[in-house]
Short mmCIF file of C-alpha atoms and ligand atoms in Angstrom, two decimals:
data_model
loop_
_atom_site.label_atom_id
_atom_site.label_comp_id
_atom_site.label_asym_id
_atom_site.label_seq_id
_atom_site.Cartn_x
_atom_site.Cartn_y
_atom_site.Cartn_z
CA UNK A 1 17.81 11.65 18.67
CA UNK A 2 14.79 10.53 16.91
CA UNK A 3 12.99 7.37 18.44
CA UNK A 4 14.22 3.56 17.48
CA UNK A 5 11.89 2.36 14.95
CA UNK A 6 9.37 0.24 17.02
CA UNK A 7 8.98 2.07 19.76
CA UNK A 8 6.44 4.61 18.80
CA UNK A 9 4.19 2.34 17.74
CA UNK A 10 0.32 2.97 18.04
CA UNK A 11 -0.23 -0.52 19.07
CA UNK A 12 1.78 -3.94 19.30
CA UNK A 13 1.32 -6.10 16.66
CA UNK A 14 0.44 -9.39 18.26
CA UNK A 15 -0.74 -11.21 14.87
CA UNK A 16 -0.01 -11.15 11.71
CA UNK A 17 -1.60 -13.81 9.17
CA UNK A 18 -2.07 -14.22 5.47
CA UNK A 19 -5.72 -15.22 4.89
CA UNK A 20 -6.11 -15.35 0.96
CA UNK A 21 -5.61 -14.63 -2.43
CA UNK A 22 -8.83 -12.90 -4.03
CA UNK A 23 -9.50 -13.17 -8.18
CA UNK A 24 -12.95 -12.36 -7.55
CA UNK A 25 -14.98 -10.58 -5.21
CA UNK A 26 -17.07 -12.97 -4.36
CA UNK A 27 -14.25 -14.77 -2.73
CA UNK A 28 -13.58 -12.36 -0.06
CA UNK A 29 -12.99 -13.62 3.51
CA UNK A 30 -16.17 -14.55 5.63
CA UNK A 31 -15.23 -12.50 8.63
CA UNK A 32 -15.89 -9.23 7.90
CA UNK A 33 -13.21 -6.52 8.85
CA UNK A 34 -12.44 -3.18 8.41
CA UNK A 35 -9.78 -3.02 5.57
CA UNK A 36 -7.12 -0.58 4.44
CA UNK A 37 -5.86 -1.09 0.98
CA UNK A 38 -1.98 -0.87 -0.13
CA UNK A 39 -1.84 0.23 -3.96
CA UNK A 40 0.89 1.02 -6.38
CA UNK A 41 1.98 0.34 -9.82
CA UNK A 42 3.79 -3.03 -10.46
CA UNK A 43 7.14 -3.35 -9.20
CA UNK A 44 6.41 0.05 -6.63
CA UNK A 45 7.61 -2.15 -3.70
CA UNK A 46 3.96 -3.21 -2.14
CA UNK A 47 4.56 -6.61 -0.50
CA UNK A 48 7.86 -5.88 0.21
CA UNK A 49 6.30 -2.61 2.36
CA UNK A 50 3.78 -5.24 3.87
CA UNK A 51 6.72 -7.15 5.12
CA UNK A 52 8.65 -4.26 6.54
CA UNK A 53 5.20 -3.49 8.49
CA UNK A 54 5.16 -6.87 9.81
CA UNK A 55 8.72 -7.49 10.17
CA UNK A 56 8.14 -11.04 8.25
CA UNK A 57 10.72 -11.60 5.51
CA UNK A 58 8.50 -13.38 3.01
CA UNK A 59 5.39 -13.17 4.51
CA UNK A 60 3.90 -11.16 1.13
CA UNK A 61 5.85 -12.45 -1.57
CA UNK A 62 8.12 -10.07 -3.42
CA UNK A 63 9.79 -10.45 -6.96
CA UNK A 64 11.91 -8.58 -9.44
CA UNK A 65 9.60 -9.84 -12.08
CA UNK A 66 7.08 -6.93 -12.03
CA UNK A 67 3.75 -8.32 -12.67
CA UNK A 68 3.80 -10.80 -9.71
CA UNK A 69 0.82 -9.48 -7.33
CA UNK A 70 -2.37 -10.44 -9.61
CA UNK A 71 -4.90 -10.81 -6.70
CA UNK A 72 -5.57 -9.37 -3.74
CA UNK A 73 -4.04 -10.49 -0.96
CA UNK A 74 -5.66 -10.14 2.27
CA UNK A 75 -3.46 -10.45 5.61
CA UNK A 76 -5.64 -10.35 9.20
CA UNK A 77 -3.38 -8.01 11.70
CA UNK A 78 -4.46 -8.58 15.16
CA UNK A 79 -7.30 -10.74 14.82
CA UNK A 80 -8.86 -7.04 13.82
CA UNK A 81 -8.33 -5.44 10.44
CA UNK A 82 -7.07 -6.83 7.06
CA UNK A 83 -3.96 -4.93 5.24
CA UNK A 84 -5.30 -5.79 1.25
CA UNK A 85 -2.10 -5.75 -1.25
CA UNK A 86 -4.06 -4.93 -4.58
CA UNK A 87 -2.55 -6.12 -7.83
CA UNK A 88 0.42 -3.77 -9.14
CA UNK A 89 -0.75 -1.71 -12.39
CA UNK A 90 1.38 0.06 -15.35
CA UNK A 91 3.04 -3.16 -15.84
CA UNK A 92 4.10 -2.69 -19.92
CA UNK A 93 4.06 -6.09 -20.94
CA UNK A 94 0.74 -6.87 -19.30
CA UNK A 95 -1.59 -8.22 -22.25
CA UNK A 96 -4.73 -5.83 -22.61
CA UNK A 97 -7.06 -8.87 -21.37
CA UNK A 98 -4.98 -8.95 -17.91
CA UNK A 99 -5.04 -5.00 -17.96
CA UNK A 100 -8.53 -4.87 -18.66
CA UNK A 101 -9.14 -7.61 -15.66
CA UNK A 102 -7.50 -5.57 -13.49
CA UNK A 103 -9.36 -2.25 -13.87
CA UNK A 104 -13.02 -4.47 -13.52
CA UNK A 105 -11.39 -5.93 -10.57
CA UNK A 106 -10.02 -2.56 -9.37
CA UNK A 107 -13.09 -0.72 -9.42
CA UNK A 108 -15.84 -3.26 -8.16
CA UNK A 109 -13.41 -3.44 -5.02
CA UNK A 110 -13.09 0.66 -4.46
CA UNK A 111 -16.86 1.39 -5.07
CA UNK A 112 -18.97 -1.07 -3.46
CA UNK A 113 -17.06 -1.15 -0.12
CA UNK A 114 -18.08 -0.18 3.20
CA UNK A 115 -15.18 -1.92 4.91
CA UNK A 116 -12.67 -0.17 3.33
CA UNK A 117 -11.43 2.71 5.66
CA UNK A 118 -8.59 3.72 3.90
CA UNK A 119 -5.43 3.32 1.39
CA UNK A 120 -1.83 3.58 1.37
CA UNK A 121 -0.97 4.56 -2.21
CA UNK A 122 2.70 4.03 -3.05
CA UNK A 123 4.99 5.95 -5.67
CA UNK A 124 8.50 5.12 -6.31
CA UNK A 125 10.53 8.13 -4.73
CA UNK A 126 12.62 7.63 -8.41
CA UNK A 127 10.04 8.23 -11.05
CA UNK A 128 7.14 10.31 -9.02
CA UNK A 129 3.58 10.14 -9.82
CA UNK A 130 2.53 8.27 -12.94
CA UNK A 131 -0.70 8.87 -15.05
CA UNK A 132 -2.32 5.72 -13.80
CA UNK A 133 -1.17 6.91 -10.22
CA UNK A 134 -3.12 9.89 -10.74
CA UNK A 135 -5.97 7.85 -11.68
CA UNK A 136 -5.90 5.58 -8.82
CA UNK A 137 -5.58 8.54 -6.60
CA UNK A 138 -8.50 10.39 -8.29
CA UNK A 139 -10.99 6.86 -7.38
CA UNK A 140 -9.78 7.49 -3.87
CA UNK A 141 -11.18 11.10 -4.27
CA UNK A 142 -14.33 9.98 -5.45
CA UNK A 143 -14.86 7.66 -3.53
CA UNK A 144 -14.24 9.80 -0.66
CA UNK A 145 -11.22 7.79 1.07
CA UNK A 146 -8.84 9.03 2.95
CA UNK A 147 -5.32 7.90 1.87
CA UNK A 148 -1.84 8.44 2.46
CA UNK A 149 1.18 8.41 0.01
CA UNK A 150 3.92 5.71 0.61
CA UNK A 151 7.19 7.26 -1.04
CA UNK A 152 8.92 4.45 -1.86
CA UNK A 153 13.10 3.24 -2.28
CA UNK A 154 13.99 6.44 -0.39
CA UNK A 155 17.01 4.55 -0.10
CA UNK A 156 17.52 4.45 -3.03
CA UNK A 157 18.03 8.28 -3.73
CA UNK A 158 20.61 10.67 -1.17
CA UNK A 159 19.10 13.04 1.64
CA UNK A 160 19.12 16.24 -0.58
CA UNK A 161 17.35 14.36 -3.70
CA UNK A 162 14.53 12.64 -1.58
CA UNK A 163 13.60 16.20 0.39
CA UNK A 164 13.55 17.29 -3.22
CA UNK A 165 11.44 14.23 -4.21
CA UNK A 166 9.29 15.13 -1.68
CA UNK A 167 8.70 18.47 -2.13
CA UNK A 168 7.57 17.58 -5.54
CA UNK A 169 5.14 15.18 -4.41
CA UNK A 170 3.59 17.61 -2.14
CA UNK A 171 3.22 20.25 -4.83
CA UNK A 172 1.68 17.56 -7.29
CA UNK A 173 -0.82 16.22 -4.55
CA UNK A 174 -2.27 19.64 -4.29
CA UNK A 175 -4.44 19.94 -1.44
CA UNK A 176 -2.32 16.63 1.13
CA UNK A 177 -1.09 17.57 4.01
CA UNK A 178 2.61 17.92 3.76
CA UNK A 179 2.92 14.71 6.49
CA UNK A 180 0.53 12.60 4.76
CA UNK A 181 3.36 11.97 1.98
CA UNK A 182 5.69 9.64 4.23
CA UNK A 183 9.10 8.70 2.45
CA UNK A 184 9.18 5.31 3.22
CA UNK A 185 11.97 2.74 2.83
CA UNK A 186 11.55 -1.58 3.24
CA UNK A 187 15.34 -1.58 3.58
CA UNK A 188 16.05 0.93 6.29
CA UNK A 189 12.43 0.95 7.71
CA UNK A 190 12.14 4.78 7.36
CA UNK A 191 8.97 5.60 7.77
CA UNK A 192 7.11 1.87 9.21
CA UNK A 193 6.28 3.20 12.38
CA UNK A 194 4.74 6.65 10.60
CA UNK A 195 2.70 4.56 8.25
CA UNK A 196 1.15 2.67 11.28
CA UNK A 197 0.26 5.59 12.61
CA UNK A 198 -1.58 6.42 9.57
CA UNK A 199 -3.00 3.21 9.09
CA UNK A 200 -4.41 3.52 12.79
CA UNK A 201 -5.59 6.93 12.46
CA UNK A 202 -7.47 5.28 9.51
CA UNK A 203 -9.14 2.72 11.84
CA UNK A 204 -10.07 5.44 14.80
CA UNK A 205 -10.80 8.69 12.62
P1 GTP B 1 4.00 -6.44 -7.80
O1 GTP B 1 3.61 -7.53 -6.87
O2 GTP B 1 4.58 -6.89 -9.10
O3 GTP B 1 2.90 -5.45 -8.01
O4 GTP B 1 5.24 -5.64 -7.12
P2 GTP B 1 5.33 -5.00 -5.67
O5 GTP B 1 4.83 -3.61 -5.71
O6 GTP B 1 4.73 -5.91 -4.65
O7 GTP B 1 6.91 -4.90 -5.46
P3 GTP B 1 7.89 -5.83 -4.57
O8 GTP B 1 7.67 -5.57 -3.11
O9 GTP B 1 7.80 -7.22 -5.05
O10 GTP B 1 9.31 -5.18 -4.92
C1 GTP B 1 9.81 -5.10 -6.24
C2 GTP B 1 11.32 -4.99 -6.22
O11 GTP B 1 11.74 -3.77 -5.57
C3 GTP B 1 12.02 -6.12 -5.45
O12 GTP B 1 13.20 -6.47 -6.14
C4 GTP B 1 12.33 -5.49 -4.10
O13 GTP B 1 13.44 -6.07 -3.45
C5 GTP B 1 12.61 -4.04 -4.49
N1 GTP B 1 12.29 -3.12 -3.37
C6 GTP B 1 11.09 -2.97 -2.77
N2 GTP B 1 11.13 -2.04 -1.79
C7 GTP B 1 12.40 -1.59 -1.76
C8 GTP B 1 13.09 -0.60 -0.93
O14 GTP B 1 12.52 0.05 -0.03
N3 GTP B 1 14.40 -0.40 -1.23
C9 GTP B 1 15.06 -1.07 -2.22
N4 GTP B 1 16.34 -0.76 -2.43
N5 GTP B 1 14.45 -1.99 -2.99
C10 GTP B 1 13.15 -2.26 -2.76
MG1 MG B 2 3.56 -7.65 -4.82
#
């Protein structure tokens, strides 16, 4: 039988608190932190992943409205690292201002950070990888940060169509190791304790 979720977990998560909303980089938090970012196109199922991780119900808010994470949104886990849920992309109805906002935003944050010590880059186990996935993977490349791939909703599809899902995913990704692409569900909890891990393997390479 395979562990209960929880029980394998790297470390026990004492803390968990939000600490702010971030328009602008000049309005990060004082206290500096190492930080692992959680990206994803709009609607991917990021703050509802946060609250799965710190089994808060509405801790990160979530919305059917996609669109609804415009900041970033730091949360301090143990008094030791921030978890950073970056504004959604690939939202359609986004004007090209907010769009273009985003990608300024987007890229000041991944380039000029030596905090940042990894990223947790969600796809929705439904569609698979989207263009502007590709592109947020390929700034994670450049940048030289290691990242992980959230699939998200596996709920949502049956056993034999997520292993196919994720077989897919792994071909895409190219050169990720096969259990770097974690199918990952906010409902059932699949996969929380195996992104901790990751996330923690981030922290002590
Ligand atoms: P933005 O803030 O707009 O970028 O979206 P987000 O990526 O934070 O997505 P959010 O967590 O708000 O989830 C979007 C919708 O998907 C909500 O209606 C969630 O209830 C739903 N959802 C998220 N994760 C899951 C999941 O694992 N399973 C199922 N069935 N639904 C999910
Ligand atoms: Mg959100």
């Amino acid at each position: 039988m395979p562990p209960k979720i929880g029980t394998t977990l790297p470390f026990i998560l004492k803390k968990v608190e939000f600490i702010t909303s971030v328009f602008d980089l000049t309005q990060r938090p004082k206290e500096c932190l190492p930080e692992i970012a959680i990206a994803g196109r709009s609607n991917v199922g990021k703050s509802s992943l946060l609250n799965c991780l710190f089994q808060r119900k509405q801790l990160a808010h979530t919305s059917k409205t996609p669109g609804k994470t415009r900041s970033l949104n730091y949360y301090k886990v143990n008094n030791q690292f921030y978890l950073v849920d970056l504004p959604g992309y690939g939202f359609a109805k986004a004007p090209k201002e907010l769009r273009d906002q985003w990608a300024d935003l987007m890229a000041k944050y991944l380039e000029d950070n030596s905090q940042l010590k990894g990223a947790v880059q969600l796809i929705d186990s439904r569609h698979g990888i989207t263009p502007l996935d590709q592109q947020m993977i390929a700034y994670f490349h450049t940048s030289e940060l290691p990242f992980v791939i959230a699939a998200t909703k596996a709920d949502k599809l049956s056993l034999t169509q997520l292993q196919q899902t994720l077989i897919e995913l792994r071909q895409q990704l190219g050169d990720i190791k096969p259990s770097d692409v974690i199918p990952f569900s906010s409902k059932s909890h699949l996969g929380r304790d195996e992104l901790w891990k990751a996330i923690h393997r981030f922290l002590h390479p």
